[in-house]
PDB file of C-alpha atoms in Angstrom:
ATOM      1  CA  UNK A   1     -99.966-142.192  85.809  1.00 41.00           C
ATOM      2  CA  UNK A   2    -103.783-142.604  84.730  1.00 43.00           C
ATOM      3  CA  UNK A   3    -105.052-144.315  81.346  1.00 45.00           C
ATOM      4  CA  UNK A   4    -107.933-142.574  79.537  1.00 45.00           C
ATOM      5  CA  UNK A   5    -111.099-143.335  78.043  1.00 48.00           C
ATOM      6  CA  UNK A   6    -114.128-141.394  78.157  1.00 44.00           C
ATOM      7  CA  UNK A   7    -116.521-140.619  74.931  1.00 42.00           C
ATOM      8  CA  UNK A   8    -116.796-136.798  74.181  1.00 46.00           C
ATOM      9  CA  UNK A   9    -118.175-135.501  71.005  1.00 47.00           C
ATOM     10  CA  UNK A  10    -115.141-133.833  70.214  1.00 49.00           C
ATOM     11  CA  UNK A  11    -113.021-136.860  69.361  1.00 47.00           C
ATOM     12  CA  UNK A  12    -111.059-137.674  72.534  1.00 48.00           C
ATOM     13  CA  UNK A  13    -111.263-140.680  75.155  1.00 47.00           C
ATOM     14  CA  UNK A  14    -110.733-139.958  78.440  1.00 48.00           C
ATOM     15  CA  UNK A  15    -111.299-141.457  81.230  1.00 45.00           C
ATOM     16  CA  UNK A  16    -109.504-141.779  84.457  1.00 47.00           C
ATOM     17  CA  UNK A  17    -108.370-145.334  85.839  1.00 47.00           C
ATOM     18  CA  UNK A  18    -105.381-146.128  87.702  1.00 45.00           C
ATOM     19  CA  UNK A  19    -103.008-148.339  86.478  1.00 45.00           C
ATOM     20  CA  UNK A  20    -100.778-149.102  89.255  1.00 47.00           C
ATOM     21  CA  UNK A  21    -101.932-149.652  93.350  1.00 47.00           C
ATOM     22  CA  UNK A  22    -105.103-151.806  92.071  1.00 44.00           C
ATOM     23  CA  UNK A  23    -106.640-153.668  95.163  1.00 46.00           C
ATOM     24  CA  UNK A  24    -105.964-157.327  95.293  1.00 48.00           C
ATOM     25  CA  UNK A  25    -109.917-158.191  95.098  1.00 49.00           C
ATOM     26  CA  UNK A  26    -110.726-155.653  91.774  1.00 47.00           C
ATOM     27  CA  UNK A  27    -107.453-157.322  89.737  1.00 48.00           C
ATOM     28  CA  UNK A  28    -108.385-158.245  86.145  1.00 50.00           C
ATOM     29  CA  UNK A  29    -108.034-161.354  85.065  1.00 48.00           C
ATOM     30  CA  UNK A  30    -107.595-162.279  81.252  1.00 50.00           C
ATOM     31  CA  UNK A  31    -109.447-165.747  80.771  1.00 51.00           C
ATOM     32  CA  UNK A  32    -107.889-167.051  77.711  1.00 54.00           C
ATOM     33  CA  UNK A  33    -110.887-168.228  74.704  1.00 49.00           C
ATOM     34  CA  UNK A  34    -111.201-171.867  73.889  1.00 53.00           C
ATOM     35  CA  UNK A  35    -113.380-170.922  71.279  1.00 52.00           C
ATOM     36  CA  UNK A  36    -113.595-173.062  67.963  1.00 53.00           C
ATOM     37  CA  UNK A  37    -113.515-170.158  65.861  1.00 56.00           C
ATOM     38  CA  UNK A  38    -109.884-169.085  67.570  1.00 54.00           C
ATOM     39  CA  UNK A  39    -109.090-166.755  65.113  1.00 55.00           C
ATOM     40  CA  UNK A  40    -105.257-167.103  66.799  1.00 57.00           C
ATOM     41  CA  UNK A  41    -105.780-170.764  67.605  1.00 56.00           C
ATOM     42  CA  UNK A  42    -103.487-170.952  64.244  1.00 56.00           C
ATOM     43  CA  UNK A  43    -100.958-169.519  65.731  1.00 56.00           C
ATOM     44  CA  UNK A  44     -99.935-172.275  68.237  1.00 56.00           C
ATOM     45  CA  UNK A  45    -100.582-174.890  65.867  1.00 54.00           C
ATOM     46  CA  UNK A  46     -98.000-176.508  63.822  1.00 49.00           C
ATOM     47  CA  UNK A  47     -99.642-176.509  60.706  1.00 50.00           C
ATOM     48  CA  UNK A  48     -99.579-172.125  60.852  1.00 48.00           C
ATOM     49  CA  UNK A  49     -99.770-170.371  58.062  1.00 50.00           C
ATOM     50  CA  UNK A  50     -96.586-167.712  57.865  1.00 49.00           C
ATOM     51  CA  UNK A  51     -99.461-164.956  57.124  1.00 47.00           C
ATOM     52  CA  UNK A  52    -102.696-165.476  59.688  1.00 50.00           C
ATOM     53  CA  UNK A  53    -105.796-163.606  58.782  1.00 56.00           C
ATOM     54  CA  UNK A  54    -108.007-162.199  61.486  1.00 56.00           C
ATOM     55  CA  UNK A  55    -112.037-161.690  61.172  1.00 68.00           C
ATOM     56  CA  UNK A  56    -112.818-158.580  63.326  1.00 67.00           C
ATOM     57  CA  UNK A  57    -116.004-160.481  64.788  1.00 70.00           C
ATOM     58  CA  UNK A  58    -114.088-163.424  65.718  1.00 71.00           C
ATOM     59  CA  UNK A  59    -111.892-161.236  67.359  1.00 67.00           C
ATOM     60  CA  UNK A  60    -114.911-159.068  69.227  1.00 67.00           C
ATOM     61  CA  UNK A  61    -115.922-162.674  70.201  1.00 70.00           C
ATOM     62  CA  UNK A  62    -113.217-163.283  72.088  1.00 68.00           C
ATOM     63  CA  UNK A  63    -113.221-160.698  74.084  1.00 65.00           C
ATOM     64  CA  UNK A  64    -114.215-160.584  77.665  1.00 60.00           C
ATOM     65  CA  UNK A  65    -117.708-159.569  78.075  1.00 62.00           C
ATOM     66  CA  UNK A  66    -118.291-157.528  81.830  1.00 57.00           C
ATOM     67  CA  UNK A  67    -120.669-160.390  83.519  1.00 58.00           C
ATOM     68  CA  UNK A  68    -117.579-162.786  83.132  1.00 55.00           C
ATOM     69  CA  UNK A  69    -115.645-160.861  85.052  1.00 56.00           C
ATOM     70  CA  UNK A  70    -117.175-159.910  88.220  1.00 55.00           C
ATOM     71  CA  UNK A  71    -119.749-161.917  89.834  1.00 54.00           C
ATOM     72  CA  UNK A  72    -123.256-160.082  90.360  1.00 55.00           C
ATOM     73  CA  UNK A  73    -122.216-158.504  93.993  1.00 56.00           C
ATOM     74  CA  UNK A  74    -118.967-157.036  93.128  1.00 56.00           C
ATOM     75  CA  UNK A  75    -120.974-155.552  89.410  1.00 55.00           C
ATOM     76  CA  UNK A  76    -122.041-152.673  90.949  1.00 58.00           C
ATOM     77  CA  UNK A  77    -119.253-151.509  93.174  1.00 57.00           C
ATOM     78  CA  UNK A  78    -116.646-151.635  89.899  1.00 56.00           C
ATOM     79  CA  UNK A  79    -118.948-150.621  86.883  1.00 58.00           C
ATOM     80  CA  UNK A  80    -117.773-147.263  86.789  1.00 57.00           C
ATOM     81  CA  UNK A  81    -114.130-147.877  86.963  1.00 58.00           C
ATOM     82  CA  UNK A  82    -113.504-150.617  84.792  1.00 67.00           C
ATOM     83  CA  UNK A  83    -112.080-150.232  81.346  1.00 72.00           C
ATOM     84  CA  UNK A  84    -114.353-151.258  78.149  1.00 74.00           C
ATOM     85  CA  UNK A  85    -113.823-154.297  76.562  1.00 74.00           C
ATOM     86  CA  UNK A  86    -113.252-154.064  72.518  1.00 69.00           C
ATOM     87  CA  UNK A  87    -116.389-155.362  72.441  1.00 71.00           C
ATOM     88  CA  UNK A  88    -118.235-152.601  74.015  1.00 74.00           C
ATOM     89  CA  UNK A  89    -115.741-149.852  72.057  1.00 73.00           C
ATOM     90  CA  UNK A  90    -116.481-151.078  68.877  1.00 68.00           C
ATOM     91  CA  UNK A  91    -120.927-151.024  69.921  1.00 71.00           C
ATOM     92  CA  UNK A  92    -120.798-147.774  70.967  1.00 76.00           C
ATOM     93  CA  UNK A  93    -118.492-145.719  68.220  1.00 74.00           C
ATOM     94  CA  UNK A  94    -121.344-143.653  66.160  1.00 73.00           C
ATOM     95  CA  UNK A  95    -119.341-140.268  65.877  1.00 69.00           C
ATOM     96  CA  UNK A  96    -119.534-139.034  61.923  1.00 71.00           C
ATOM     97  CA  UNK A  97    -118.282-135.396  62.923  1.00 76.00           C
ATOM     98  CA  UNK A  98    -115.131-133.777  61.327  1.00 80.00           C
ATOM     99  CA  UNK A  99    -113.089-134.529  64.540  1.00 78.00           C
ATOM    100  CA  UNK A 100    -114.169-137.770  64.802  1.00 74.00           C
ATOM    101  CA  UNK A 101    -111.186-140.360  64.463  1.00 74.00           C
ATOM    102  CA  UNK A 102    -108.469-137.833  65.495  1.00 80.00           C
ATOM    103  CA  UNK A 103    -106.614-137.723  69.058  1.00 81.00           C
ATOM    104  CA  UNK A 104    -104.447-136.365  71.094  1.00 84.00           C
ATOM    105  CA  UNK A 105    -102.582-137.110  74.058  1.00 85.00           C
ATOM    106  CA  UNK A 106    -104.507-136.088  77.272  1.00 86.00           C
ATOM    107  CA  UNK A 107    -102.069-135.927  80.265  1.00 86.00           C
ATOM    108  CA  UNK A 108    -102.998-136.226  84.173  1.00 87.00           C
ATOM    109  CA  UNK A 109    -106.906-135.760  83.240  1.00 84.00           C
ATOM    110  CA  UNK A 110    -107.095-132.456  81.745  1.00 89.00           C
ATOM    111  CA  UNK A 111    -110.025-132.883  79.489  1.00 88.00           C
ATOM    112  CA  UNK A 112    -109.890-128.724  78.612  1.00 90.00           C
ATOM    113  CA  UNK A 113    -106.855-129.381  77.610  1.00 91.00           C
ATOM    114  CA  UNK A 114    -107.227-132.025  75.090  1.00 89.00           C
ATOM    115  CA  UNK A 115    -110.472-130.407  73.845  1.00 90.00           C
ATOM    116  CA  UNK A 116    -108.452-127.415  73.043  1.00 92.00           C
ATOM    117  CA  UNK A 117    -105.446-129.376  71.685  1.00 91.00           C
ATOM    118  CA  UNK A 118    -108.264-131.037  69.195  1.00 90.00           C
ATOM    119  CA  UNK A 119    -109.382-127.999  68.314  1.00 91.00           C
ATOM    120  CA  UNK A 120    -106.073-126.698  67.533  1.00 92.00           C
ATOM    121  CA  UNK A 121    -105.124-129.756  65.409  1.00 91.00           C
ATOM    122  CA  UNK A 122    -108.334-129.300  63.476  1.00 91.00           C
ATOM    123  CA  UNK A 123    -107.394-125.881  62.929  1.00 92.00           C
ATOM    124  CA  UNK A 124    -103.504-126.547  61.860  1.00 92.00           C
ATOM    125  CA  UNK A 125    -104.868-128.905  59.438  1.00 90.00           C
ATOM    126  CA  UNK A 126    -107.525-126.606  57.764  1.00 89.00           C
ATOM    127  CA  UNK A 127    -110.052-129.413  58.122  1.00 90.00           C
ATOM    128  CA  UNK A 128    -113.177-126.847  58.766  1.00 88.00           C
ATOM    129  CA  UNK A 129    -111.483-124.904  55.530  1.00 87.00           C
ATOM    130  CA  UNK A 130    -111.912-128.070  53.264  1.00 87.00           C
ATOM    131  CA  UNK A 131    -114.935-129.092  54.253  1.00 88.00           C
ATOM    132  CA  UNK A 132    -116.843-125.716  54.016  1.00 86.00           C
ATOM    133  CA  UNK A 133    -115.349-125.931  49.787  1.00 82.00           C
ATOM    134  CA  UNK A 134    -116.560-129.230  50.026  1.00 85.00           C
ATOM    135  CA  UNK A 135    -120.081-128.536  50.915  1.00 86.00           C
ATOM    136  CA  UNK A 136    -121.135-127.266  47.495  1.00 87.00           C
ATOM    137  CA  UNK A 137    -119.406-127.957  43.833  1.00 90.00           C
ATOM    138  CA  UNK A 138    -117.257-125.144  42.510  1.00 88.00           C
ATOM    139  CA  UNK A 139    -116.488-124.731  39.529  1.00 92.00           C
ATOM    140  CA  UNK A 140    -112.787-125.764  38.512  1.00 93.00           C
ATOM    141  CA  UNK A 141    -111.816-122.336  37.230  1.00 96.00           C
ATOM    142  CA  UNK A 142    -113.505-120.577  40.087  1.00 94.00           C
ATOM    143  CA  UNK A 143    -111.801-122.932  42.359  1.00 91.00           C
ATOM    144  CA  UNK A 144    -107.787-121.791  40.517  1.00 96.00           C
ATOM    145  CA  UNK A 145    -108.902-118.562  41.507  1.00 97.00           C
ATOM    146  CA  UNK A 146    -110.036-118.774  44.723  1.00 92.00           C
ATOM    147  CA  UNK A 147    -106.229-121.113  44.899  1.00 92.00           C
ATOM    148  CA  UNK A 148    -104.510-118.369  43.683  1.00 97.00           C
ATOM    149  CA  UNK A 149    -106.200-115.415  45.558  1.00 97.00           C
ATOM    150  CA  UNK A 150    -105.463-117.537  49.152  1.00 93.00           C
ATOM    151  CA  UNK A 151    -102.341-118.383  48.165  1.00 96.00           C
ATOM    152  CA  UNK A 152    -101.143-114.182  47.122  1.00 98.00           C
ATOM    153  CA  UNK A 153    -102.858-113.754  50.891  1.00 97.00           C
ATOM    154  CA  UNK A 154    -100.724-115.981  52.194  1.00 96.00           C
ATOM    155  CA  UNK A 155     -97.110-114.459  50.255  1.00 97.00           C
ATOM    156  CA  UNK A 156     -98.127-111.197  50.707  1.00 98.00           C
ATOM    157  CA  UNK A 157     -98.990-111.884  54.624  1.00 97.00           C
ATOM    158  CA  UNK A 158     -95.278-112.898  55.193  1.00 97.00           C
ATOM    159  CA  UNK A 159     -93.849-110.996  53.097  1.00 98.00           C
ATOM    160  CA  UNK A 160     -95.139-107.844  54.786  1.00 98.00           C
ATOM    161  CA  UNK A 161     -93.884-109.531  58.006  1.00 98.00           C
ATOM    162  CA  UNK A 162     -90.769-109.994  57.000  1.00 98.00           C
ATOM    163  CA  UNK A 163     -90.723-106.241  55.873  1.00 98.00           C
ATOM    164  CA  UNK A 164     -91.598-104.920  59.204  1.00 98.00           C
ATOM    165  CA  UNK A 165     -89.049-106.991  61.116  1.00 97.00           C
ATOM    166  CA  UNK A 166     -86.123-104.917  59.036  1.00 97.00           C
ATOM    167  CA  UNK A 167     -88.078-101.562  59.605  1.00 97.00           C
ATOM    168  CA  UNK A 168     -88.129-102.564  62.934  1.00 97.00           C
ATOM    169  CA  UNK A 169     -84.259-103.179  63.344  1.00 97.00           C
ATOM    170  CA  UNK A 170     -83.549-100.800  61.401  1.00 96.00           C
ATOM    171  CA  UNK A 171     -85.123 -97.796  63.661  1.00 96.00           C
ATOM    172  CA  UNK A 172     -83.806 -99.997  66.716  1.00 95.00           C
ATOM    173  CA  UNK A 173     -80.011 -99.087  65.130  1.00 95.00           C
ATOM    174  CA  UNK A 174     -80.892 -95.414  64.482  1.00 92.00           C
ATOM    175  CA  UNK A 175     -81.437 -95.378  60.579  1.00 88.00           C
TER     176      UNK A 175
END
């Protein structure tokens, strides 16, 4: 199986790494921080608190930046192939779009896939609906009646549905 994570505008990661059958000389190695400033130096310490609080930049400072890991040879055989530290993630997020922050689960690298599953979501959830009646103020007894006009369309949609379906049996039995 592949992990993901690749930027696209439309909300998901994806990008293809393998997980398993890594070659002995590109392993990762996690160098554990000796940091001052261990935000989970508390942790092994007797003196722990029972609730620890974590500072996101201590924690971005612990992370492993790239030059640690691979020495200035083996840099440009493995840049595009190795996974982004939090460090990097955390730099590079600048989406502000309405599918920003939503995702989906991409499997076996189709990207169409999880475009159109994103899309899909969006649509489900009526997030283009709500923020088109967010663009401008309407006024609150404008906005009842636009409520109660979409939600007759909706009744009266299903309800005609429903209708159909026992016309429909109903010739299929002879009546």
């Amino acid at each position: 199986m592949l992990r993901s994570i690749v930027n696209i505008p439309c909300g998901i990661r994806v990008a293809t790494s393998p997980i398993l059958n890594i070659n002995k000389f590109a392993r990762f190695t996690r160098y554990n921080s000796t940091k001052p400033d261990d935000p989970l130096a508390s942790l092994t310490s007797d003196t722990a608190k029972a609730t620890p609080s974590f500072a996101i930049d201590a924690l971005l400072n612990r992370s492993i930046e790239k030059s640690d890991i691979f020495s200035a040879g083996y840099r440009s055989k493995f840049e595009s192939s190795m996974e982004q530290t939090p460090r990097d993630i955390a730099k590079s997020i600048r989406e502000f779009t309405m599918s920003s922050g939503r995702s989906v689960d991409v499997r076996y690298g189709n990207v169409s896939k999880g475009i159109g599953s994103v899309g899909k979501l969006m649509k489900d959830n009526r997030v283009f609906i709500i923020a088109r009646r967010q663009q401008r103020h309407i006024r609150p007894a404008l906005l009842r009646k636009l409520k109660r006009r979409e939600w007759w369309r909706s009744k009266f949609a299903s309800d005609f549905h429903t209708l159909m379906q026992k016309i429909n049996n109903a010739k299929r039995r002879g009546y």
